[in-house]
PDB file of C-alpha atoms and ligand atoms in Angstrom:
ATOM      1  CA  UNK A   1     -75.236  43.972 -36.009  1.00  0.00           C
ATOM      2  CA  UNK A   2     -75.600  40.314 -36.269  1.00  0.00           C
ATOM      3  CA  UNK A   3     -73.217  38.583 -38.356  1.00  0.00           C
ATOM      4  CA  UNK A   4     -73.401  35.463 -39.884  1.00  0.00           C
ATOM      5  CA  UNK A   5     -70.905  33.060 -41.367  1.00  0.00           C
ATOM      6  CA  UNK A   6     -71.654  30.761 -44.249  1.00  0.00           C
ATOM      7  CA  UNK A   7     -69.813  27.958 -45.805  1.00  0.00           C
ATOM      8  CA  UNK A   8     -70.328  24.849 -47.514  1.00  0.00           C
ATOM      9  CA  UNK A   9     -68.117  21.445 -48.688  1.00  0.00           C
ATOM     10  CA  UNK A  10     -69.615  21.876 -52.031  1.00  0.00           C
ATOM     11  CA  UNK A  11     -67.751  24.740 -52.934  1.00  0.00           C
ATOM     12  CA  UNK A  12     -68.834  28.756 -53.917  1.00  0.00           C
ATOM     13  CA  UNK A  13     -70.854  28.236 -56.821  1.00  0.00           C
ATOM     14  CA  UNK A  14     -73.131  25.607 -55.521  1.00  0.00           C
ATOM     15  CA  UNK A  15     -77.062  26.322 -55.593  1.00  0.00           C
ATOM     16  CA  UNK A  16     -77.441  25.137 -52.249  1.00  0.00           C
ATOM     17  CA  UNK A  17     -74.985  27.113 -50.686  1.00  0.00           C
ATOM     18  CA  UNK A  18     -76.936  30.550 -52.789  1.00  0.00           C
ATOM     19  CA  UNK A  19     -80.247  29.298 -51.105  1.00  0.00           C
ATOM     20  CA  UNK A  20     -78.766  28.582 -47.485  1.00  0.00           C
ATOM     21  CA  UNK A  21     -77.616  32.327 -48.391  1.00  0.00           C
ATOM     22  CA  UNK A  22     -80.387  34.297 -49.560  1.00  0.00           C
ATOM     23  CA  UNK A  23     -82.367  32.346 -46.570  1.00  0.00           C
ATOM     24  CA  UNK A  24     -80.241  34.117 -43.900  1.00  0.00           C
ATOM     25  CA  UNK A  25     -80.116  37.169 -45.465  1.00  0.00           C
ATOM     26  CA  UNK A  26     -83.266  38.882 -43.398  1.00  0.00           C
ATOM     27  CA  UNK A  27     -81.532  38.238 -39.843  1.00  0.00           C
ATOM     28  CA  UNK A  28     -78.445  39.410 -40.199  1.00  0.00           C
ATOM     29  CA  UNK A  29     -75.306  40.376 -41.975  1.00  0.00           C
ATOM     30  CA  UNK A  30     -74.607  36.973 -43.929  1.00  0.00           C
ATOM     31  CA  UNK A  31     -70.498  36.847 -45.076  1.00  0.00           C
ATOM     32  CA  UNK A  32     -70.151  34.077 -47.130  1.00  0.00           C
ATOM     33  CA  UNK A  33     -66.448  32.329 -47.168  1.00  0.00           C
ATOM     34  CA  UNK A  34     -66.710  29.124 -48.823  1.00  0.00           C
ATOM     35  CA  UNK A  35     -64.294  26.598 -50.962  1.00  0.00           C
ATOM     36  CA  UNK A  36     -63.285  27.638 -54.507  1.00  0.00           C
ATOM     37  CA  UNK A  37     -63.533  23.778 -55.543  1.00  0.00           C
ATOM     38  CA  UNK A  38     -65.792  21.179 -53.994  1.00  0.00           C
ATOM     39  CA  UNK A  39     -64.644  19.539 -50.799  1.00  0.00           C
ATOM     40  CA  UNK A  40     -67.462  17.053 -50.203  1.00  0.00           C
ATOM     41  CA  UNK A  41     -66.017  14.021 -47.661  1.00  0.00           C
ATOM     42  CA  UNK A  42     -63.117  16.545 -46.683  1.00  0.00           C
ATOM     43  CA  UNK A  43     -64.117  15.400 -43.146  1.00  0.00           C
ATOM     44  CA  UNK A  44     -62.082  18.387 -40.485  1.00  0.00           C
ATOM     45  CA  UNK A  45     -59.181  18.446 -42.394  1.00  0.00           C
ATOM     46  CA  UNK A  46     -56.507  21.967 -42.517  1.00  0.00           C
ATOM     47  CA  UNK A  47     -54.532  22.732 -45.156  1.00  0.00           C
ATOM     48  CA  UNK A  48     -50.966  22.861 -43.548  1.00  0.00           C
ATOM     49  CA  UNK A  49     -48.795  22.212 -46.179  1.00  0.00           C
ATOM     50  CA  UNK A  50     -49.347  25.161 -48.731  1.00  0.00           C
ATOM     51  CA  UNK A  51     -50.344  28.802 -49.298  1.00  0.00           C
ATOM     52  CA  UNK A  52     -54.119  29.782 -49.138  1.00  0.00           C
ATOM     53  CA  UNK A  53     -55.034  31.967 -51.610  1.00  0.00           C
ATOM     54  CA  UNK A  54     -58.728  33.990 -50.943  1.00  0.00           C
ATOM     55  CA  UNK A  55     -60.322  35.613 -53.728  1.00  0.00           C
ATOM     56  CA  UNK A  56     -63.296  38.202 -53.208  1.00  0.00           C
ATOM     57  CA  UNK A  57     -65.824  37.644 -55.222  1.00  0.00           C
ATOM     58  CA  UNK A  58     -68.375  40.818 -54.396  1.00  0.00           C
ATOM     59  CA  UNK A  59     -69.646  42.099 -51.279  1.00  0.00           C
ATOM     60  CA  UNK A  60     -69.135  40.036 -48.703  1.00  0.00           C
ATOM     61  CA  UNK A  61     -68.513  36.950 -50.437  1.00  0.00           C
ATOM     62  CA  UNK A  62     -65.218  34.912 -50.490  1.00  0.00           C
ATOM     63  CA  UNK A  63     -63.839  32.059 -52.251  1.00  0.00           C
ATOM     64  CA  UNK A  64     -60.871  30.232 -50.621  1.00  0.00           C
ATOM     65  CA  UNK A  65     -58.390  27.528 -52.731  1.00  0.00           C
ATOM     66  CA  UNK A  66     -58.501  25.220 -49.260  1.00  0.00           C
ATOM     67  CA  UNK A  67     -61.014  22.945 -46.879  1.00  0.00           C
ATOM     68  CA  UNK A  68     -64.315  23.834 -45.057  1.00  0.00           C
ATOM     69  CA  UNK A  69     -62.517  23.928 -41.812  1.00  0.00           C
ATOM     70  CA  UNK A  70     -60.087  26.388 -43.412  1.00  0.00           C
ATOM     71  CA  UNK A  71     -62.855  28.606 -44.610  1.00  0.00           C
ATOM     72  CA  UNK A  72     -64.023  29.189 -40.812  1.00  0.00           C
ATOM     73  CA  UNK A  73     -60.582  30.321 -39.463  1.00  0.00           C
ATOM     74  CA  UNK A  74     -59.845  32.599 -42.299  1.00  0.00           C
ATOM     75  CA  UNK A  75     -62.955  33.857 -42.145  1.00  0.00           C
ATOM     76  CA  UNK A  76     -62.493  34.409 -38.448  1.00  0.00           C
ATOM     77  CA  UNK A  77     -59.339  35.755 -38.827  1.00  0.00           C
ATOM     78  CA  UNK A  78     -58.641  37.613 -41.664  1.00  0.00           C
ATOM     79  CA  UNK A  79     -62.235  38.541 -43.164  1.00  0.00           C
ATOM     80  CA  UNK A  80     -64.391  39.396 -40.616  1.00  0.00           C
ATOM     81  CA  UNK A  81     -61.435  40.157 -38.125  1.00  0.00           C
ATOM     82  CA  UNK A  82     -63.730  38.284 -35.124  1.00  0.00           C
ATOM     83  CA  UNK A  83     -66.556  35.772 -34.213  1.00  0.00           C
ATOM     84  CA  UNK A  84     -69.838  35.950 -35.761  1.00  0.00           C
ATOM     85  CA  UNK A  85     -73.010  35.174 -34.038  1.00  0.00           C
ATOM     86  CA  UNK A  86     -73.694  32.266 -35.763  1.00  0.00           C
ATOM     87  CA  UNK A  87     -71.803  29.922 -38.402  1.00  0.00           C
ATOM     88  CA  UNK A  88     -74.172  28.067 -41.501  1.00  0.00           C
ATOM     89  CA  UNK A  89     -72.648  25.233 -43.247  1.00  0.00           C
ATOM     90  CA  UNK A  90     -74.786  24.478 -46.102  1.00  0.00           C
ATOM     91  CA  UNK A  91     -76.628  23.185 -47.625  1.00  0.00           C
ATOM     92  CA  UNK A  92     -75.086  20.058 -48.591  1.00  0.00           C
ATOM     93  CA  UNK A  93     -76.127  18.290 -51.801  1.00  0.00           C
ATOM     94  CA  UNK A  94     -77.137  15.502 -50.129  1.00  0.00           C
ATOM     95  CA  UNK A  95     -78.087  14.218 -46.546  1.00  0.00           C
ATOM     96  CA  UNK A  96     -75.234  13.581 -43.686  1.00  0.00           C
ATOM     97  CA  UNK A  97     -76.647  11.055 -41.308  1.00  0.00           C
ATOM     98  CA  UNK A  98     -75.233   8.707 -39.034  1.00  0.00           C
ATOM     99  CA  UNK A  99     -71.865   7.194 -38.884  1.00  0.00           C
ATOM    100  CA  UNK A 100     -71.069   9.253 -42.007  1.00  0.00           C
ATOM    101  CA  UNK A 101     -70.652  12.188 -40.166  1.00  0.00           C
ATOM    102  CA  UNK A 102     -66.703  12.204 -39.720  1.00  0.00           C
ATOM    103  CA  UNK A 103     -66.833  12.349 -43.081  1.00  0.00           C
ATOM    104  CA  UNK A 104     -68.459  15.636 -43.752  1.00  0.00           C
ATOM    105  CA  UNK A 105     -67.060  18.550 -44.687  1.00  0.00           C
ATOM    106  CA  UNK A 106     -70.361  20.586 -43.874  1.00  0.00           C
ATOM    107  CA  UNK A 107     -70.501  19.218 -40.252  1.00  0.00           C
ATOM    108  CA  UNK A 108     -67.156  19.633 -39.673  1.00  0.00           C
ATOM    109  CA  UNK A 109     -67.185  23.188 -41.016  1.00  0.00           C
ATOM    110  CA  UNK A 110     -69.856  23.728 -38.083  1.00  0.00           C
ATOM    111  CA  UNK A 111     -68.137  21.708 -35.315  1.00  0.00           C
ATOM    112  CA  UNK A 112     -64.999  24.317 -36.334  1.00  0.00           C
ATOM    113  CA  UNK A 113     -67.498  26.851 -35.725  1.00  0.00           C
ATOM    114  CA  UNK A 114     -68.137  25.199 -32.088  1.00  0.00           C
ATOM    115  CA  UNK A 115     -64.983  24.865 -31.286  1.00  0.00           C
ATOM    116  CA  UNK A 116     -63.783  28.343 -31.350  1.00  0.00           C
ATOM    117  CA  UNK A 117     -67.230  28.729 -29.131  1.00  0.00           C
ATOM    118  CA  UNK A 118     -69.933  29.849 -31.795  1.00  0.00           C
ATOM    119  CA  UNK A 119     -73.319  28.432 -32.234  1.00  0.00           C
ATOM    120  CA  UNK A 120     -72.979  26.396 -35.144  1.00  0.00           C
ATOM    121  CA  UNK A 121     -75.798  24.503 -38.094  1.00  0.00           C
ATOM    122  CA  UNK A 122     -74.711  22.187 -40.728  1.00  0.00           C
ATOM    123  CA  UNK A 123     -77.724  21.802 -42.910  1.00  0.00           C
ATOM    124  CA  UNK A 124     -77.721  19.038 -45.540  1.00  0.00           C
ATOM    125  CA  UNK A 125     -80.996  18.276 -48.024  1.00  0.00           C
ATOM    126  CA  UNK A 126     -81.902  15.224 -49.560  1.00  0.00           C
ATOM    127  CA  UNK A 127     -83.443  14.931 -53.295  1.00  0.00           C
ATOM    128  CA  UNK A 128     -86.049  12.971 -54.412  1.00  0.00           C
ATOM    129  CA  UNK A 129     -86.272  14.215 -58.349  1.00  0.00           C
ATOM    130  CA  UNK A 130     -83.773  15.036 -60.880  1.00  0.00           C
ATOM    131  CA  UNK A 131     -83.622  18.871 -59.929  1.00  0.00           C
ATOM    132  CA  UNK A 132     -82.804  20.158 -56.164  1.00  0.00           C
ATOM    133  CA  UNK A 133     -85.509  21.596 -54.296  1.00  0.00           C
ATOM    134  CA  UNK A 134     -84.354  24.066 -51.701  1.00  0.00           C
ATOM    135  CA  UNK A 135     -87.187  25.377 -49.834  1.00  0.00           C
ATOM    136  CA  UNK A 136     -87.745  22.786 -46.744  1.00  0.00           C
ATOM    137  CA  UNK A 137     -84.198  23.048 -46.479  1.00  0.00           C
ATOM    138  CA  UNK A 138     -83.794  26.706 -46.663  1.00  0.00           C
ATOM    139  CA  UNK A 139     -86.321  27.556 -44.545  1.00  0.00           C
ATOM    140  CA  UNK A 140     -85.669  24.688 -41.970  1.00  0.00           C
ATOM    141  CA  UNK A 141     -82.133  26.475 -41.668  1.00  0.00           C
ATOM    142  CA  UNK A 142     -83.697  30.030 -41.384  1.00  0.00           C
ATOM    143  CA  UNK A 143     -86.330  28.744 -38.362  1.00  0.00           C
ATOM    144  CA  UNK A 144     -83.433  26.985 -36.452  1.00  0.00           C
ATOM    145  CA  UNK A 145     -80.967  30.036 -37.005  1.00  0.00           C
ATOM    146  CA  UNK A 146     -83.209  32.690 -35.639  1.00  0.00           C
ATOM    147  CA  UNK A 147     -84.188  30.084 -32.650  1.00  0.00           C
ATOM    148  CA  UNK A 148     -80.417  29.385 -31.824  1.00  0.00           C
ATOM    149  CA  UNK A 149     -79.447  33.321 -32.792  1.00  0.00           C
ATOM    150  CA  UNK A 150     -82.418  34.194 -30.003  1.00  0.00           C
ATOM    151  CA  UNK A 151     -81.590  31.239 -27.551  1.00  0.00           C
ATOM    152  CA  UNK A 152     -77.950  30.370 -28.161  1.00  0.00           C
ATOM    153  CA  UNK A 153     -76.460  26.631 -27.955  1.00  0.00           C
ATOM    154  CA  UNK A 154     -75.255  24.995 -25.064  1.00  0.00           C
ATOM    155  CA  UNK A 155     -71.453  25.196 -25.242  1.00  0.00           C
ATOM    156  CA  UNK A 156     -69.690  22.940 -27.373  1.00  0.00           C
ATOM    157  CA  UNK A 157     -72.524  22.036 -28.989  1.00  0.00           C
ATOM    158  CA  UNK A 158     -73.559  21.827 -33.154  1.00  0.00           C
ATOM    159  CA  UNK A 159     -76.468  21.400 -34.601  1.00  0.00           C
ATOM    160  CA  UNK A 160     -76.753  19.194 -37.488  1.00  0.00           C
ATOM    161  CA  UNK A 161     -79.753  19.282 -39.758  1.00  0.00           C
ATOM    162  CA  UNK A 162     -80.961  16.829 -42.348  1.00  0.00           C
ATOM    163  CA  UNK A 163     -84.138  17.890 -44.764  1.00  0.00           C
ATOM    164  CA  UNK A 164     -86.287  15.120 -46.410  1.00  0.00           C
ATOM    165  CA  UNK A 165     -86.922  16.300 -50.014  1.00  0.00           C
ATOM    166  CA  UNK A 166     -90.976  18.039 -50.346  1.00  0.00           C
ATOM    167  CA  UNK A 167     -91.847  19.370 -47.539  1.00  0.00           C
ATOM    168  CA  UNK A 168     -91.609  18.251 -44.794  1.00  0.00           C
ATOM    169  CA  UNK A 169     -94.322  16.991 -42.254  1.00  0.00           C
ATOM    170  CA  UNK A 170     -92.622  18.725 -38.988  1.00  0.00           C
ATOM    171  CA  UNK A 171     -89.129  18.630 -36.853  1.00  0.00           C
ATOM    172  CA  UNK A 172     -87.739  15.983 -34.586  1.00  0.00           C
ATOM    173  CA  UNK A 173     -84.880  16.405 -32.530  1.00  0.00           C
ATOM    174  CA  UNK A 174     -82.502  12.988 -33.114  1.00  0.00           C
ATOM    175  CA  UNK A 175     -79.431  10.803 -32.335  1.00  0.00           C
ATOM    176  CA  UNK A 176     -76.646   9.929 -34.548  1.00  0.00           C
ATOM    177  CA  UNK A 177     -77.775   6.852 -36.668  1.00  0.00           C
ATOM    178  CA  UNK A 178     -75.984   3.373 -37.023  1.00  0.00           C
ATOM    179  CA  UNK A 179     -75.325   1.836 -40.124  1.00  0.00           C
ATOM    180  CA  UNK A 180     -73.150  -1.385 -40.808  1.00  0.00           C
ATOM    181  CA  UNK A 181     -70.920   0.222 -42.623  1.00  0.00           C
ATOM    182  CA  UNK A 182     -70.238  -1.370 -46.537  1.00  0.00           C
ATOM    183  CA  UNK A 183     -67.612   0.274 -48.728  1.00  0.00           C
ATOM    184  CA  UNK A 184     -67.945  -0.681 -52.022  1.00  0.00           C
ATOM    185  CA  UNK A 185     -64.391  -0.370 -53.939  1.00  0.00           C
ATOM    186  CA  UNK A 186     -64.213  -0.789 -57.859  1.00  0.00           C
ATOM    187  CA  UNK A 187     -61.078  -1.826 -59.239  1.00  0.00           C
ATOM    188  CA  UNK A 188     -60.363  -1.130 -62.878  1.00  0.00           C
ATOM    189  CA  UNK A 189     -57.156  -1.261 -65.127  1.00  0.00           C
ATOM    190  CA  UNK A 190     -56.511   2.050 -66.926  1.00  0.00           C
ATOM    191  CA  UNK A 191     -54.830   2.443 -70.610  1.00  0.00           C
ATOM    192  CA  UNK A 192     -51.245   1.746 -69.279  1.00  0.00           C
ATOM    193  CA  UNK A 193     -52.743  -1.487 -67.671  1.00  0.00           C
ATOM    194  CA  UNK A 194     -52.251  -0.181 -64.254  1.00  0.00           C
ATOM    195  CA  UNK A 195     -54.593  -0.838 -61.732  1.00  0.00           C
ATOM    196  CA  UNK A 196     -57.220   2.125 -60.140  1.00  0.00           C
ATOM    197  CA  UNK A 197     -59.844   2.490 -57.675  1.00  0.00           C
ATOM    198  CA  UNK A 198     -63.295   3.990 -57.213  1.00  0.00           C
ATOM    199  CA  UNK A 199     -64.163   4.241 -53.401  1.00  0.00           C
ATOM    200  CA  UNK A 200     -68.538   4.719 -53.330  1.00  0.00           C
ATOM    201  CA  UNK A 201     -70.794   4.099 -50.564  1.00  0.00           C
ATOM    202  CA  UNK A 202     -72.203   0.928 -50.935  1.00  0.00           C
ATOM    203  CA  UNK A 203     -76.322   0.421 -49.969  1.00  0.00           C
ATOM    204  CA  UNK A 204     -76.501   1.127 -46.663  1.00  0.00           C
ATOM    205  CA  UNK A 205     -77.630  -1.200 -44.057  1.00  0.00           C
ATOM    206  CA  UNK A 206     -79.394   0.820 -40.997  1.00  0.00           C
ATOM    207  CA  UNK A 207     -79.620  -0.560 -37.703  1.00  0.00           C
ATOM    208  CA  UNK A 208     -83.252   0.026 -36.527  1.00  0.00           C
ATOM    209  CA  UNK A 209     -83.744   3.409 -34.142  1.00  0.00           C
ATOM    210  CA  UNK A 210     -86.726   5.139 -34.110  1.00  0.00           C
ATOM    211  CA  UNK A 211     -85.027   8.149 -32.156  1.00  0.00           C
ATOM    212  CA  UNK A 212     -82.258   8.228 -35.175  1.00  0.00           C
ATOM    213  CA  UNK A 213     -81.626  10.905 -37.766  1.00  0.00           C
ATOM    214  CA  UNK A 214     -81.763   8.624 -40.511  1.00  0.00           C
ATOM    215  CA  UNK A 215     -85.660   7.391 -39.650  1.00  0.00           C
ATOM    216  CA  UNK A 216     -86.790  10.856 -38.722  1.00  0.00           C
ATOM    217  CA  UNK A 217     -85.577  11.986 -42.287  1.00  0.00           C
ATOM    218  CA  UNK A 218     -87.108   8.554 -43.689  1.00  0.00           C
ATOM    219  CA  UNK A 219     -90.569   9.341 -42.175  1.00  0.00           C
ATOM    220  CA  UNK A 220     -90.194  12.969 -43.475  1.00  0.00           C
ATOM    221  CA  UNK A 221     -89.039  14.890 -40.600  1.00  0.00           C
ATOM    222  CA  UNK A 222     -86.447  17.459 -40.854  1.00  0.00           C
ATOM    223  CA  UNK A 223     -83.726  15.490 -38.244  1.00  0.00           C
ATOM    224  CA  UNK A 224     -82.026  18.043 -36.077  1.00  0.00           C
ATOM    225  CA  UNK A 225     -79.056  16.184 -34.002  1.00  0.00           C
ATOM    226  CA  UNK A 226     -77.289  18.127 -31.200  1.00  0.00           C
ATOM    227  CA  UNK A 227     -73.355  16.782 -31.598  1.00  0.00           C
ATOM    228  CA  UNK A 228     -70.129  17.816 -29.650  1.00  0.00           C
ATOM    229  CA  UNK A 229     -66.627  17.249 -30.643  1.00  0.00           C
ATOM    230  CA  UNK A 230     -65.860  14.726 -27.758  1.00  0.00           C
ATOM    231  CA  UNK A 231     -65.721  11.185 -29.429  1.00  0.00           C
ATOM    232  CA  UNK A 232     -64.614  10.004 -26.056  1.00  0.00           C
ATOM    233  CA  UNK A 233     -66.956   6.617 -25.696  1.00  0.00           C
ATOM    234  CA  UNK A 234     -67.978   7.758 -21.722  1.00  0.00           C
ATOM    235  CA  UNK A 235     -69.595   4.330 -21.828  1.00  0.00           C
ATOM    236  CA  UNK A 236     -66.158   2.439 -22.429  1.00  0.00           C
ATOM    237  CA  UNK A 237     -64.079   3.668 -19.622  1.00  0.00           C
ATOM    238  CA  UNK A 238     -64.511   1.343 -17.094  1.00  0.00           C
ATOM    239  CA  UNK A 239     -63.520  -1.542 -19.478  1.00  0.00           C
ATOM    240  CA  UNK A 240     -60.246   0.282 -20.811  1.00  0.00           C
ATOM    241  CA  UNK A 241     -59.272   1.067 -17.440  1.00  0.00           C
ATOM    242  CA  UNK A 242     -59.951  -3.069 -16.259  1.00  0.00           C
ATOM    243  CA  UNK A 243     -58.060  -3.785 -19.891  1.00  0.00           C
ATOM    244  CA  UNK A 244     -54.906  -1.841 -19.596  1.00  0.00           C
ATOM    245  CA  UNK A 245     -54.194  -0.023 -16.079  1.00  0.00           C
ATOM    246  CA  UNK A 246     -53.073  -1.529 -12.845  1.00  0.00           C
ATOM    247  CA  UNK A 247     -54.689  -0.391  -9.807  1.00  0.00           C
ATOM    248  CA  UNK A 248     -52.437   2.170  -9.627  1.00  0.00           C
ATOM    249  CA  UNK A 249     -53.154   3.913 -12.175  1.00  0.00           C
ATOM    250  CA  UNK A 250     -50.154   3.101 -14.298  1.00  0.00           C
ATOM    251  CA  UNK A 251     -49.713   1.347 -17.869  1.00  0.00           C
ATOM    252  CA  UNK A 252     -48.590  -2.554 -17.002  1.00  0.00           C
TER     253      UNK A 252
HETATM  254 MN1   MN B   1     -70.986  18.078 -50.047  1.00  0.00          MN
END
């Protein structure tokens, strides 16, 4: 029997995580252990510090009081008592592209996946009207999961997916974008005349790339970027080693 994990950042009840579901449902065994609250921009965190509580919610399907990452390693553990085949993280309300990533709780619930060695899809959708529309999303992640279910990942790897809203003209496979990053912070004074802040992403600034995830999504591609969790920058070493280490080898 092929199982499958799902989980989102959005939390049980959203729509996106019910379509991700009922997408996955004809190739496999789909358990679905996901956040009671939403968890969007959760990044990899664990909860460490208190109880988690897991509620079952009908066959099958879990809701857990913690994190994305969380949701994986209970489900692991204590749920499905073992790996799945395959662990879904979707589908986000809303595209994860570029530098963003880190961020993510829906990639990092699949690079949690990766790292206790199973192929792993974050799938995130993008809107273009007032209501979501599901389909090139849902059925982008059902085409990828039964090619990676079939063909496996190499090891270590994720894949993450980003869906243009409509449909979309076709699949390219893409590199992390670059955007110069603007936070926008808004600072207001509540009713005690204390100051408080709103963190939002401020308009985003993308460095040209037609190989990135952010242009293929742009030009109406669904974006699928192979990532691993090794943020070592291979490309750097040479210059930290000149920087900071004798020629023996040895902090100066
Ligand atoms: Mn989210």
């Amino acid at each position: 029997m092929t199982r499958i994990l799902v989980t989102n950042d959005d939390g049980v009840r959203s729509p996106g995580l019910a379509a991700l579901t009922a997408a996955l449902e004809p190739l496999g065994e789909v358990t679905v252990v996901a956040p009671l609250r939403e968890t969007s921009a959760i990044g990899h965190a664990l909860t460490l510090h208190r109880p988690l509580r897991l509620e079952r919610l009908g066959d099958r399907r879990f809701a857990l009081d913690g994190t994305p990452s969380d949701c994986v390693n209970i489900a692991v553990v204590s749920v499905l008592k073992g790996l799945p085949q395959l662990v879904m993280s979707g589908i986000n309300l809303g595209l994860n592209l570029g530098d963003d990533l880190t961020y993510s709780g829906t990639v990092s619930a699949a690079l949690e996946g990766a790292l206790l060695g199973v192929p792993s899809i974050a799938v995130s959708a993008h809107r273009s009207g007032p209501e979501w529309d599901f389909h090139g999303a849902a059925r982008a992640a059902a085409t990828l999961a039964e090619a990676v279910l079939k063909g496996g990942l190499p090891p270590r790897t994720l894949l993450n997916v980003n869906v243009p809203a409509g449909e979309p003209k076709g699949l390219r496979v893409t590199v992390q974008g670059r955007r110069n990053h603007v936070t926008s912070v808004e600072e207001r004074i509540d009713p005690r005349g204390r100051a408080y802040f709103w963190i939002d992403v401020a308009q985003d600034h993308w460095e040209p790339d037609a190989r990135s995830d952010y242009q293929a999504v742009r030009d109406g591609f669904v974006s699928v970027t192979p990532l691993h969790p090794d943020l070592t920058a291979h490309a750097a070493l040479a210059a930290i080693e000149e920087l900071s280490l004798g020629t023996t080898g040895e902090v100066r």
